[in-house]
GROMACS .gro file of C-alpha atoms in nm:
model
  496
    1MET     CA    1 -11.031  -7.628  -7.074
    2ARG     CA    2 -11.043  -7.433  -6.750
    3HIS     CA    3 -11.024  -7.101  -6.933
    4THR     CA    4 -11.298  -7.203  -7.171
    5PHE     CA    5 -11.521  -7.296  -6.877
    6HIS     CA    6 -11.458  -6.963  -6.706
    7LEU     CA    7 -11.533  -6.761  -7.016
    8LYS     CA    8 -11.849  -6.950  -7.096
    9THR     CA    9 -11.969  -6.909  -6.739
   10LEU     CA   10 -11.887  -6.539  -6.754
   11ALA     CA   11 -12.079  -6.497  -7.078
   12VAL     CA   12 -12.383  -6.657  -6.919
   13ALA     CA   13 -12.345  -6.448  -6.605
   14VAL     CA   14 -12.338  -6.112  -6.778
   15ALA     CA   15 -12.570  -6.185  -7.067
   16THR     CA   16 -12.852  -5.984  -6.912
   17LEU     CA   17 -12.664  -5.704  -6.740
   18SER     CA   18 -12.759  -5.437  -6.992
   19VAL     CA   19 -13.116  -5.413  -6.866
   20ALA     CA   20 -13.088  -5.034  -6.844
   21SER     CA   21 -12.899  -4.981  -7.167
   22VAL     CA   22 -13.197  -4.974  -7.398
   23ALA     CA   23 -13.341  -4.624  -7.346
   24SER     CA   24 -13.278  -4.405  -7.648
   25ALA     CA   25 -13.343  -4.034  -7.695
   26ALA     CA   26 -13.341  -3.995  -8.073
   27GLY     CA   27 -13.670  -3.957  -8.253
   28LEU     CA   28 -13.929  -4.183  -8.093
   29ASP     CA   29 -13.679  -4.459  -8.010
   30ARG     CA   30 -13.736  -4.633  -7.676
   31SER     CA   31 -13.650  -4.999  -7.633
   32GLY     CA   32 -13.362  -5.024  -7.879
   33GLN     CA   33 -13.528  -5.339  -8.023
   34ASP     CA   34 -13.291  -5.578  -7.847
   35ILE     CA   35 -13.290  -5.939  -7.975
   36THR     CA   36 -13.004  -6.077  -7.763
   37ALA     CA   37 -13.246  -6.303  -7.573
   38PHE     CA   38 -13.273  -6.512  -7.888
   39LEU     CA   39 -12.894  -6.544  -7.910
   40GLN     CA   40 -12.857  -6.714  -7.570
   41ASP     CA   41 -12.761  -7.081  -7.550
   42GLY     CA   42 -13.010  -7.356  -7.475
   43THR     CA   43 -13.356  -7.277  -7.343
   44TYR     CA   44 -13.381  -6.920  -7.226
   45ALA     CA   45 -13.655  -6.686  -7.099
   46GLU     CA   46 -13.647  -6.333  -6.962
   47ALA     CA   47 -13.879  -6.063  -6.834
   48VAL     CA   48 -13.742  -5.707  -6.821
   49TYR     CA   49 -13.889  -5.395  -6.664
   50THR     CA   50 -13.740  -5.052  -6.747
   51TYR     CA   51 -13.822  -4.718  -6.585
   52ILE     CA   52 -13.703  -4.388  -6.736
   53ASP     CA   53 -13.721  -4.044  -6.578
   54ALA     CA   54 -13.574  -3.748  -6.765
   55ASP     CA   55 -13.565  -3.385  -6.654
   56VAL     CA   56 -13.620  -3.166  -6.961
   57THR     CA   57 -13.652  -2.796  -6.879
   58GLY     CA   58 -13.590  -2.476  -7.070
   59HIS     CA   59 -13.729  -2.135  -7.159
   60ASP     CA   60 -13.986  -2.026  -7.414
   61ASN     CA   61 -13.924  -1.756  -7.674
   62ALA     CA   62 -14.022  -1.402  -7.568
   63TYR     CA   63 -13.943  -1.255  -7.911
   64VAL     CA   64 -14.242  -1.108  -8.098
   65GLY     CA   65 -14.184  -1.030  -8.464
   66SER     CA   66 -14.142  -1.174  -8.810
   67ASP     CA   67 -13.789  -1.322  -8.775
   68ASP     CA   68 -13.856  -1.694  -8.727
   69LYS     CA   69 -13.499  -1.766  -8.614
   70ALA     CA   70 -13.480  -1.488  -8.352
   71TYR     CA   71 -13.473  -1.594  -7.988
   72THR     CA   72 -13.512  -1.394  -7.666
   73GLN     CA   73 -13.513  -1.594  -7.345
   74GLY     CA   74 -13.863  -1.597  -7.205
   75LYS     CA   75 -14.046  -1.773  -6.926
   76LYS     CA   76 -13.919  -2.089  -6.763
   77ILE     CA   77 -14.052  -2.420  -6.888
   78ASP     CA   78 -14.071  -2.675  -6.608
   79ASP     CA   79 -13.995  -3.042  -6.667
   80ILE     CA   80 -14.197  -3.157  -6.969
   81ALA     CA   81 -14.070  -3.515  -6.988
   82GLU     CA   82 -14.314  -3.751  -6.824
   83SER     CA   83 -14.154  -4.052  -6.661
   84TYR     CA   84 -14.247  -4.373  -6.836
   85ASP     CA   85 -14.188  -4.744  -6.812
   86PHE     CA   86 -14.208  -5.042  -7.042
   87PHE     CA   87 -14.162  -5.417  -7.046
   88ARG     CA   88 -13.968  -5.657  -7.261
   89TYR     CA   89 -14.011  -6.034  -7.273
   90GLY     CA   90 -13.826  -6.305  -7.458
   91VAL     CA   91 -13.839  -6.684  -7.485
   92LYS     CA   92 -13.627  -6.911  -7.704
   93THR     CA   93 -13.534  -7.276  -7.724
   94ASP     CA   94 -13.322  -7.502  -7.942
   95ILE     CA   95 -13.522  -7.757  -8.140
   96ASN     CA   96 -13.199  -7.944  -8.210
   97ASP     CA   97 -12.835  -7.850  -8.267
   98THR     CA   98 -12.931  -7.668  -8.589
   99PHE     CA   99 -13.266  -7.497  -8.542
  100SER     CA  100 -13.386  -7.254  -8.275
  101VAL     CA  101 -13.716  -7.074  -8.227
  102GLY     CA  102 -13.809  -6.774  -8.016
  103ILE     CA  103 -14.065  -6.504  -7.953
  104LEU     CA  104 -13.991  -6.151  -7.830
  105TYR     CA  105 -14.212  -5.870  -7.701
  106ASP     CA  106 -14.105  -5.508  -7.660
  107GLU     CA  107 -14.233  -5.151  -7.681
  108PRO     CA  108 -14.000  -5.005  -7.945
  109PHE     CA  109 -14.124  -4.651  -8.005
  110GLY     CA  110 -14.294  -4.386  -7.795
  111ALA     CA  111 -14.309  -4.034  -7.660
  112ALA     CA  112 -14.448  -3.867  -7.349
  113ALA     CA  113 -14.441  -3.490  -7.299
  114ASP     CA  114 -14.658  -3.260  -7.089
  115TYR     CA  115 -14.615  -2.881  -7.064
  116VAL     CA  116 -14.742  -2.713  -6.746
  117GLY     CA  117 -14.704  -2.375  -6.574
  118ASP     CA  118 -14.691  -2.023  -6.711
  119ASN     CA  119 -14.524  -2.042  -7.052
  120ASN     CA  120 -14.606  -2.021  -7.422
  121PHE     CA  121 -14.697  -2.390  -7.440
  122VAL     CA  122 -14.989  -2.358  -7.199
  123ALA     CA  123 -15.315  -2.183  -7.293
  124ARG     CA  124 -15.341  -1.873  -7.072
  125GLY     CA  125 -15.662  -1.716  -7.206
  126ASP     CA  126 -15.525  -1.360  -7.242
  127LEU     CA  127 -15.687  -1.250  -7.568
  128ASP     CA  128 -15.482  -0.933  -7.613
  129ALA     CA  129 -15.150  -1.109  -7.550
  130SER     CA  130 -15.253  -1.401  -7.772
  131VAL     CA  131 -15.351  -1.180  -8.066
  132ASN     CA  132 -15.029  -0.980  -8.030
  133ALA     CA  133 -14.810  -1.291  -8.023
  134ILE     CA  134 -14.990  -1.494  -8.289
  135SER     CA  135 -15.007  -1.197  -8.529
  136GLU     CA  136 -14.634  -1.138  -8.469
  137GLY     CA  137 -14.704  -0.790  -8.333
  138ASN     CA  138 -14.926  -0.678  -8.621
  139ALA     CA  139 -15.227  -0.634  -8.390
  140SER     CA  140 -15.236  -0.565  -8.017
  141SER     CA  141 -15.588  -0.691  -7.941
  142PRO     CA  142 -15.899  -0.837  -8.107
  143THR     CA  143 -16.039  -0.484  -8.145
  144ASP     CA  144 -15.719  -0.359  -8.305
  145ALA     CA  145 -15.718  -0.662  -8.536
  146SER     CA  146 -16.083  -0.600  -8.633
  147ASN     CA  147 -16.011  -0.236  -8.718
  148LYS     CA  148 -15.707  -0.328  -8.924
  149ILE     CA  149 -15.897  -0.606  -9.103
  150SER     CA  150 -16.160  -0.349  -9.201
  151LEU     CA  151 -15.896  -0.110  -9.336
  152LEU     CA  152 -15.712  -0.389  -9.518
  153THR     CA  153 -16.035  -0.512  -9.673
  154GLN     CA  154 -16.120  -0.162  -9.793
  155GLY     CA  155 -15.772  -0.126  -9.936
  156ALA     CA  156 -15.795  -0.464 -10.109
  157THR     CA  157 -16.130  -0.368 -10.262
  158ALA     CA  158 -15.990  -0.038 -10.388
  159ALA     CA  159 -15.682  -0.210 -10.530
  160GLY     CA  160 -15.902  -0.467 -10.700
  161ILE     CA  161 -16.114  -0.196 -10.863
  162ALA     CA  162 -15.799  -0.016 -10.974
  163ALA     CA  163 -15.669  -0.341 -11.125
  164GLN     CA  164 -15.991  -0.381 -11.323
  165ASN     CA  165 -15.973  -0.021 -11.448
  166PHE     CA  166 -15.611  -0.054 -11.555
  167ALA     CA  167 -15.691  -0.382 -11.730
  168ALA     CA  168 -15.978  -0.214 -11.919
  169GLN     CA  169 -15.750   0.072 -12.021
  170ALA     CA  170 -15.492  -0.175 -12.143
  171GLN     CA  171 -15.757  -0.340 -12.361
  172SER     CA  172 -15.871  -0.011 -12.513
  173ALA     CA  173 -15.528   0.149 -12.558
  174THR     CA  174 -15.435   0.217 -12.919
  175ASN     CA  175 -15.065   0.251 -12.846
  176ALA     CA  176 -14.872  -0.067 -12.771
  177GLN     CA  177 -14.653   0.104 -12.512
  178ASP     CA  178 -14.957   0.248 -12.332
  179ALA     CA  179 -15.122  -0.095 -12.333
  180ALA     CA  180 -14.811  -0.249 -12.179
  181ASN     CA  181 -14.792   0.020 -11.910
  182PHE     CA  182 -15.161  -0.019 -11.818
  183ALA     CA  183 -15.122  -0.398 -11.807
  184ALA     CA  184 -14.824  -0.367 -11.572
  185GLN     CA  185 -15.020  -0.131 -11.347
  186ALA     CA  186 -15.313  -0.375 -11.345
  187GLU     CA  187 -15.083  -0.658 -11.244
  188ALA     CA  188 -14.927  -0.450 -10.965
  189ALA     CA  189 -15.267  -0.343 -10.833
  190GLN     CA  190 -15.391  -0.703 -10.838
  191ALA     CA  191 -15.081  -0.816 -10.646
  192GLN     CA  192 -15.140  -0.540 -10.392
  193ALA     CA  193 -15.502  -0.651 -10.351
  194GLN     CA  194 -15.394  -1.012 -10.293
  195ASN     CA  195 -15.132  -0.900 -10.042
  196LEU     CA  196 -15.384  -0.695  -9.845
  197VAL     CA  197 -15.632  -0.985  -9.848
  198GLY     CA  198 -15.355  -1.212  -9.717
  199GLN     CA  199 -15.277  -0.969  -9.435
  200ALA     CA  200 -15.645  -0.944  -9.343
  201ARG     CA  201 -15.677  -1.323  -9.348
  202SER     CA  202 -15.370  -1.359  -9.124
  203LEU     CA  203 -15.516  -1.117  -8.869
  204GLY     CA  204 -15.847  -1.302  -8.882
  205ALA     CA  205 -15.664  -1.629  -8.823
  206ALA     CA  206 -15.482  -1.473  -8.527
  207VAL     CA  207 -15.811  -1.371  -8.368
  208ALA     CA  208 -15.961  -1.717  -8.431
  209ALA     CA  209 -15.656  -1.882  -8.277
  210ALA     CA  210 -15.668  -1.646  -7.978
  211ASN     CA  211 -16.032  -1.740  -7.921
  212ALA     CA  212 -15.934  -2.108  -7.930
  213GLU     CA  213 -15.657  -2.027  -7.683
  214GLU     CA  214 -15.909  -1.870  -7.448
  215ALA     CA  215 -16.144  -2.169  -7.479
  216ASN     CA  216 -15.860  -2.400  -7.370
  217THR     CA  217 -15.737  -2.185  -7.080
  218GLY     CA  218 -15.518  -2.384  -6.844
  219GLU     CA  219 -15.451  -2.672  -7.083
  220GLY     CA  220 -15.093  -2.753  -7.173
  221THR     CA  221 -14.935  -2.909  -7.479
  222GLN     CA  222 -14.926  -3.287  -7.453
  223VAL     CA  223 -14.810  -3.578  -7.663
  224GLU     CA  224 -14.824  -3.950  -7.600
  225VAL     CA  225 -14.715  -4.219  -7.843
  226ARG     CA  226 -14.731  -4.588  -7.753
  227SER     CA  227 -14.624  -4.894  -7.947
  228GLU     CA  228 -14.599  -5.268  -7.895
  229SER     CA  229 -14.417  -5.528  -8.097
  230VAL     CA  230 -14.420  -5.910  -8.107
  231THR     CA  231 -14.147  -6.084  -8.306
  232GLY     CA  232 -14.131  -6.451  -8.397
  233ILE     CA  233 -13.784  -6.581  -8.486
  234LEU     CA  234 -13.655  -6.899  -8.648
  235GLY     CA  235 -13.280  -6.952  -8.653
  236MET     CA  236 -13.059  -7.203  -8.833
  237LYS     CA  237 -12.699  -7.274  -8.737
  238PHE     CA  238 -12.449  -7.385  -8.998
  239GLY     CA  239 -12.078  -7.428  -9.055
  240LYS     CA  240 -11.835  -7.697  -8.946
  241ASN     CA  241 -11.880  -7.621  -8.575
  242LYS     CA  242 -12.222  -7.457  -8.603
  243ASN     CA  243 -12.054  -7.121  -8.540
  244PHE     CA  244 -12.277  -6.932  -8.780
  245GLN     CA  245 -12.648  -6.870  -8.753
  246VAL     CA  246 -12.901  -6.701  -8.978
  247TYR     CA  247 -13.234  -6.599  -8.831
  248GLY     CA  248 -13.548  -6.413  -8.920
  249GLY     CA  249 -13.921  -6.392  -8.879
  250PRO     CA  250 -14.237  -6.181  -8.882
  251VAL     CA  251 -14.297  -5.874  -8.665
  252LEU     CA  252 -14.642  -5.766  -8.549
  253GLN     CA  253 -14.650  -5.400  -8.440
  254ARG     CA  254 -14.925  -5.190  -8.282
  255VAL     CA  255 -14.915  -4.807  -8.260
  256THR     CA  256 -15.142  -4.538  -8.114
  257ALA     CA  257 -15.095  -4.166  -8.041
  258ASP     CA  258 -15.255  -3.852  -7.896
  259VAL     CA  259 -15.144  -3.492  -7.948
  260LYS     CA  260 -15.264  -3.158  -7.809
  261LEU     CA  261 -15.105  -2.827  -7.915
  262ARG     CA  262 -15.175  -2.547  -7.670
  263GLY     CA  263 -15.036  -2.201  -7.606
  264ILE     CA  264 -14.931  -1.909  -7.823
  265ALA     CA  265 -14.607  -2.084  -7.920
  266TYR     CA  266 -14.801  -2.269  -8.189
  267GLY     CA  267 -14.949  -1.953  -8.339
  268PRO     CA  268 -15.257  -2.025  -8.551
  269ALA     CA  269 -15.223  -2.398  -8.474
  270THR     CA  270 -15.299  -2.352  -8.103
  271GLY     CA  271 -15.593  -2.564  -7.998
  272TYR     CA  272 -15.510  -2.840  -8.246
  273THR     CA  273 -15.596  -3.187  -8.112
  274ALA     CA  274 -15.548  -3.529  -8.272
  275HIS     CA  275 -15.630  -3.883  -8.166
  276ILE     CA  276 -15.471  -4.155  -8.378
  277SER     CA  277 -15.656  -4.481  -8.322
  278PRO     CA  278 -15.461  -4.804  -8.259
  279ASP     CA  279 -15.349  -4.994  -8.567
  280GLN     CA  280 -15.147  -5.309  -8.610
  281ASP     CA  281 -14.947  -5.416  -8.909
  282TYR     CA  282 -14.659  -5.642  -9.006
  283GLY     CA  283 -14.293  -5.626  -9.093
  284TYR     CA  284 -13.999  -5.862  -9.063
  285LEU     CA  285 -13.663  -5.921  -8.900
  286ALA     CA  286 -13.352  -6.083  -9.048
  287GLY     CA  287 -13.000  -6.130  -8.921
  288ILE     CA  288 -12.680  -6.328  -8.904
  289ALA     CA  289 -12.469  -6.421  -8.602
  290TYR     CA  290 -12.129  -6.574  -8.532
  291SER     CA  291 -12.007  -6.731  -8.209
  292LYS     CA  292 -11.684  -6.877  -8.077
  293PRO     CA  293 -11.765  -7.020  -7.732
  294GLU     CA  294 -11.405  -7.091  -7.629
  295ILE     CA  295 -11.339  -6.715  -7.606
  296ALA     CA  296 -11.699  -6.610  -7.528
  297LEU     CA  297 -11.722  -6.431  -7.862
  298LYS     CA  298 -12.061  -6.348  -8.005
  299ALA     CA  299 -12.144  -6.109  -8.288
  300ALA     CA  300 -12.483  -6.044  -8.443
  301LEU     CA  301 -12.609  -5.811  -8.714
  302THR     CA  302 -12.987  -5.762  -8.717
  303TYR     CA  303 -13.210  -5.577  -8.962
  304ARG     CA  304 -13.571  -5.479  -8.889
  305SER     CA  305 -13.791  -5.359  -9.172
  306GLU     CA  306 -14.002  -5.046  -9.169
  307ILE     CA  307 -14.371  -5.107  -9.099
  308GLU     CA  308 -14.645  -4.913  -9.275
  309HIS     CA  309 -14.956  -4.825  -9.074
  310SER     CA  310 -15.281  -4.685  -9.214
  311MET     CA  311 -15.463  -4.542  -8.913
  312ASN     CA  312 -15.790  -4.366  -8.840
  313ILE     CA  313 -15.739  -4.014  -8.706
  314ALA     CA  314 -15.977  -3.765  -8.547
  315GLU     CA  315 -15.855  -3.404  -8.571
  316THR     CA  316 -15.984  -3.078  -8.428
  317TYR     CA  317 -15.833  -2.757  -8.566
  318PRO     CA  318 -16.014  -2.443  -8.438
  319LEU     CA  319 -15.854  -2.221  -8.703
  320VAL     CA  320 -16.046  -2.405  -8.975
  321ALA     CA  321 -16.376  -2.263  -8.846
  322ALA     CA  322 -16.256  -1.913  -8.939
  323PHE     CA  323 -16.261  -2.019  -9.304
  324GLY     CA  324 -16.611  -2.165  -9.287
  325ASP     CA  325 -16.512  -2.532  -9.265
  326ASN     CA  326 -16.580  -2.796  -9.001
  327PRO     CA  327 -16.298  -2.774  -8.743
  328SER     CA  328 -16.346  -3.139  -8.635
  329GLN     CA  329 -16.281  -3.397  -8.903
  330GLY     CA  330 -16.203  -3.766  -8.929
  331GLY     CA  331 -15.968  -3.920  -9.180
  332VAL     CA  332 -15.687  -4.165  -9.240
  333ILE     CA  333 -15.319  -4.107  -9.172
  334ASP     CA  334 -15.031  -4.318  -9.305
  335ILE     CA  335 -14.738  -4.355  -9.066
  336THR     CA  336 -14.432  -4.567  -9.141
  337THR     CA  337 -14.221  -4.666  -8.842
  338PRO     CA  338 -13.854  -4.675  -8.944
  339GLU     CA  339 -13.629  -4.963  -9.030
  340SER     CA  340 -13.325  -5.023  -8.809
  341ILE     CA  341 -12.992  -5.204  -8.792
  342ASN     CA  342 -12.843  -5.336  -8.467
  343PHE     CA  343 -12.494  -5.477  -8.418
  344ASP     CA  344 -12.421  -5.663  -8.092
  345PHE     CA  345 -12.074  -5.785  -8.000
  346GLN     CA  346 -11.899  -5.944  -7.702
  347THR     CA  347 -11.568  -6.119  -7.645
  348GLY     CA  348 -11.369  -6.247  -7.350
  349ILE     CA  349 -11.062  -6.049  -7.249
  350ASN     CA  350 -10.947  -6.288  -6.979
  351PRO     CA  351 -11.114  -6.571  -6.783
  352THR     CA  352 -11.316  -6.328  -6.570
  353THR     CA  353 -11.364  -6.023  -6.793
  354LEU     CA  354 -11.587  -5.964  -7.093
  355ALA     CA  355 -11.593  -5.668  -7.335
  356THR     CA  356 -11.919  -5.569  -7.503
  357ALA     CA  357 -12.021  -5.330  -7.779
  358ARG     CA  358 -12.349  -5.229  -7.933
  359VAL     CA  359 -12.422  -5.008  -8.234
  360ARG     CA  360 -12.767  -4.906  -8.356
  361TYR     CA  361 -12.872  -4.711  -8.664
  362VAL     CA  362 -13.222  -4.573  -8.732
  363PRO     CA  363 -13.296  -4.344  -9.032
  364TRP     CA  364 -13.522  -4.097  -8.851
  365GLY     CA  365 -13.453  -3.843  -9.125
  366ASP     CA  366 -13.704  -4.034  -9.340
  367PHE     CA  367 -13.978  -4.033  -9.074
  368SER     CA  368 -14.270  -3.793  -9.051
  369ILE     CA  369 -14.623  -3.767  -8.912
  370VAL     CA  370 -14.855  -3.594  -9.162
  371PRO     CA  371 -15.213  -3.556  -9.033
  372PRO     CA  372 -15.448  -3.472  -9.323
  373LEU     CA  373 -15.638  -3.177  -9.171
  374TYR     CA  374 -15.326  -3.027  -9.011
  375THR     CA  375 -15.125  -3.053  -9.332
  376GLU     CA  376 -15.404  -2.932  -9.561
  377THR     CA  377 -15.464  -2.628  -9.339
  378SER     CA  378 -15.093  -2.544  -9.337
  379LYS     CA  379 -15.114  -2.498  -9.716
  380LEU     CA  380 -15.307  -2.176  -9.651
  381ASN     CA  381 -14.968  -2.027  -9.569
  382PRO     CA  382 -14.824  -1.929  -9.910
  383ASP     CA  383 -14.475  -2.017  -9.785
  384PHE     CA  384 -14.573  -2.386  -9.761
  385PRO     CA  385 -14.778  -2.476 -10.070
  386LYS     CA  386 -14.707  -2.848 -10.018
  387GLY     CA  387 -14.817  -2.841  -9.656
  388LEU     CA  388 -14.629  -2.925  -9.337
  389PRO     CA  389 -14.587  -3.239  -9.128
  390LEU     CA  390 -14.676  -3.231  -8.760
  391VAL     CA  391 -14.349  -3.406  -8.671
  392SER     CA  392 -14.034  -3.474  -8.872
  393TYR     CA  393 -13.661  -3.511  -8.809
  394ASP     CA  394 -13.359  -3.379  -8.998
  395GLU     CA  395 -13.100  -3.646  -8.925
  396ASP     CA  396 -13.058  -4.018  -8.866
  397GLN     CA  397 -12.978  -4.174  -8.530
  398TRP     CA  398 -12.657  -4.348  -8.434
  399LEU     CA  399 -12.615  -4.512  -8.095
  400VAL     CA  400 -12.289  -4.660  -7.966
  401GLU     CA  401 -12.244  -4.831  -7.630
  402LEU     CA  402 -11.929  -4.993  -7.493
  403GLY     CA  403 -11.904  -5.202  -7.179
  404LEU     CA  404 -11.692  -5.421  -6.955
  405ALA     CA  405 -11.823  -5.703  -6.736
  406LYS     CA  406 -11.644  -5.873  -6.449
  407ARG     CA  407 -11.727  -6.197  -6.270
  408LEU     CA  408 -11.659  -6.140  -5.900
  409ALA     CA  409 -11.781  -6.478  -5.776
  410PRO     CA  410 -11.932  -6.789  -5.935
  411ALA     CA  411 -12.282  -6.647  -5.886
  412LEU     CA  412 -12.213  -6.273  -5.909
  413ALA     CA  413 -12.106  -6.048  -6.196
  414VAL     CA  414 -12.101  -5.671  -6.242
  415SER     CA  415 -12.069  -5.448  -6.547
  416GLY     CA  416 -12.018  -5.089  -6.652
  417THR     CA  417 -12.110  -4.912  -6.976
  418VAL     CA  418 -12.057  -4.580  -7.149
  419GLY     CA  419 -12.270  -4.468  -7.440
  420TRP     CA  420 -12.347  -4.200  -7.695
  421ASP     CA  421 -12.666  -4.130  -7.887
  422SER     CA  422 -12.647  -3.884  -8.176
  423GLY     CA  423 -13.008  -3.769  -8.157
  424ALA     CA  424 -13.206  -3.694  -8.473
  425GLY     CA  425 -13.100  -3.337  -8.544
  426ASN     CA  426 -13.117  -2.991  -8.390
  427PRO     CA  427 -13.333  -2.780  -8.395
  428VAL     CA  428 -13.594  -3.041  -8.315
  429THR     CA  429 -13.968  -3.065  -8.261
  430SER     CA  430 -14.099  -2.903  -7.943
  431LEU     CA  431 -14.283  -3.230  -7.874
  432GLY     CA  432 -13.953  -3.402  -7.790
  433PRO     CA  433 -13.680  -3.139  -7.746
  434THR     CA  434 -13.355  -3.325  -7.678
  435GLU     CA  435 -13.058  -3.396  -7.900
  436GLY     CA  436 -12.926  -3.737  -7.804
  437TYR     CA  437 -12.723  -3.803  -7.491
  438TYR     CA  438 -12.406  -3.933  -7.330
  439SER     CA  439 -12.449  -4.205  -7.070
  440ALA     CA  440 -12.277  -4.407  -6.800
  441GLY     CA  441 -12.426  -4.715  -6.641
  442LEU     CA  442 -12.368  -4.992  -6.387
  443GLY     CA  443 -12.530  -5.333  -6.358
  444ALA     CA  444 -12.513  -5.654  -6.161
  445LYS     CA  445 -12.642  -6.009  -6.196
  446TYR     CA  446 -12.687  -6.270  -5.927
  447ASN     CA  447 -12.751  -6.636  -6.004
  448VAL     CA  448 -13.014  -6.739  -5.749
  449THR     CA  449 -12.993  -7.102  -5.862
  450GLU     CA  450 -12.821  -7.286  -6.143
  451ASN     CA  451 -13.100  -7.181  -6.380
  452TRP     CA  452 -13.262  -6.871  -6.231
  453ALA     CA  453 -13.103  -6.527  -6.206
  454ILE     CA  454 -13.196  -6.169  -6.131
  455SER     CA  455 -13.025  -5.865  -6.282
  456ALA     CA  456 -13.049  -5.495  -6.203
  457GLY     CA  457 -12.894  -5.189  -6.356
  458GLY     CA  458 -12.897  -4.813  -6.372
  459LYS     CA  459 -12.782  -4.550  -6.613
  460TYR     CA  460 -12.732  -4.174  -6.594
  461LEU     CA  461 -12.803  -3.966  -6.904
  462TRP     CA  462 -12.654  -3.628  -6.996
  463LEU     CA  463 -12.912  -3.506  -7.246
  464GLY     CA  464 -12.805  -3.291  -7.539
  465ASP     CA  465 -12.910  -2.924  -7.556
  466ALA     CA  466 -13.178  -2.855  -7.814
  467THR     CA  467 -13.364  -2.570  -7.979
  468GLY     CA  468 -13.737  -2.633  -8.004
  469GLN     CA  469 -13.895  -2.532  -8.330
  470LEU     CA  470 -14.227  -2.560  -8.512
  471PRO     CA  471 -14.275  -2.734  -8.848
  472THR     CA  472 -14.254  -2.382  -8.998
  473GLN     CA  473 -13.896  -2.375  -8.859
  474LYS     CA  474 -13.987  -2.097  -8.619
  475THR     CA  475 -13.784  -2.107  -8.296
  476VAL     CA  476 -14.014  -2.139  -7.995
  477ALA     CA  477 -13.794  -2.258  -7.706
  478ASP     CA  478 -13.448  -2.346  -7.583
  479PHE     CA  479 -13.365  -2.649  -7.367
  480GLU     CA  480 -13.027  -2.677  -7.192
  481SER     CA  481 -12.842  -2.866  -6.918
  482ASN     CA  482 -13.089  -3.152  -6.889
  483ASP     CA  483 -13.039  -3.503  -6.762
  484GLY     CA  484 -13.219  -3.823  -6.675
  485PHE     CA  485 -13.180  -4.172  -6.538
  486VAL     CA  486 -13.283  -4.523  -6.632
  487LEU     CA  487 -13.347  -4.815  -6.398
  488GLY     CA  488 -13.405  -5.173  -6.501
  489VAL     CA  489 -13.458  -5.515  -6.350
  490LYS     CA  490 -13.460  -5.853  -6.521
  491VAL     CA  491 -13.556  -6.204  -6.418
  492SER     CA  492 -13.414  -6.478  -6.640
  493TYR     CA  493 -13.415  -6.855  -6.673
  494GLN     CA  494 -13.162  -7.060  -6.866
  495ALA     CA  495 -13.113  -7.434  -6.912
  496GLN     CA  496 -12.845  -7.570  -7.142
   0.00000   0.00000   0.00000
């Protein structure tokens, strides 16, 4: 009986030590969507504050040319990762020995990046340099581009006339072989005309983008994504000793976002701005848990559904004006936040030591942000007839965290964790250029009274190196040797 008492006390003492273990670096993952507050015994409530500060620096790409994969180390990119914080709240109670109810609040997904300084992600207003970079070296200045556009247009006109003449000769030819030859020449001349028109259009787009760059001089690329989630949970215990529990409930989620693309790194897309208005929609949560109190064992498998949002979006794309259309347009964008699976586990090793494990899976490879004006405009590039997303990821996220907790005194416990986050692929979007992380953390909990406790923790992150690329898969930056830290504090109440 004494061992059982120790282990149960230990489980209570360390239940909230992982306050700083919820920051994730893959995709837009932030809170980790923790539901362990609902799995506590008796009546339980918690309020958690988490602060994250990452140092993400690198170099832009100084290469100018047509090889999208080529990279030449360019100017330094100072820290782009804005520090951010978020809250998590949870309340649960047992209705009787079978049913439990709870409500959880967290901020599951988000992003915060801000480019500053002298690099390709900040609008510098140098027209000549902008035209040269955006045209991939095909024009050195607006004047040079204008002259070449004139020559290309003349060449396209001449090729078009030649195509018409060859086509007419093919029609009037009396010899089948001659007709075939003239038809082939007409086809080749028409292809040449289309190619020259495409080159002229590309140079015109480069000049238009350079003008947008100049109009935004001093502005840097920025992205901010915010989300909030409220989850209601009903649980039912079953089995001979009520060791099993199934639980589930509705999830209300709210999402909003702002994006600004600035600098010559984005080529013709420089100057693009989008505001995605807040939207809320619903999903669900479902899970199953098992507990064995005499050895402080708890295991829970939780599934959260994807949530589909249909959101109003206001886009400004300066390039569009070069083709005679309105560069500022409103529309609707559909964004689906991903489903996820969490596995939480703990077990007593001895009367004063607890082992913990956590695994999380999120299929970020299925996620994308596809703004209508941005995507429709990208179809003007013949290489992307289906259009391009603004943000997408190549791989799914796996997160694994292992920990040990030790009760040092009846009211004091400490813990340590190590973790790994796979990231969501590399190369990755320049709006969030890290590839997962390794982590190490420490935490402590002090029971102020029998029911009230305060916990604090910290974690150090070794962020994965990443290559920043555009949706066109063009390499635009390299980010290496970055790190960050997470701090968290929790106040909790428990009555059994």
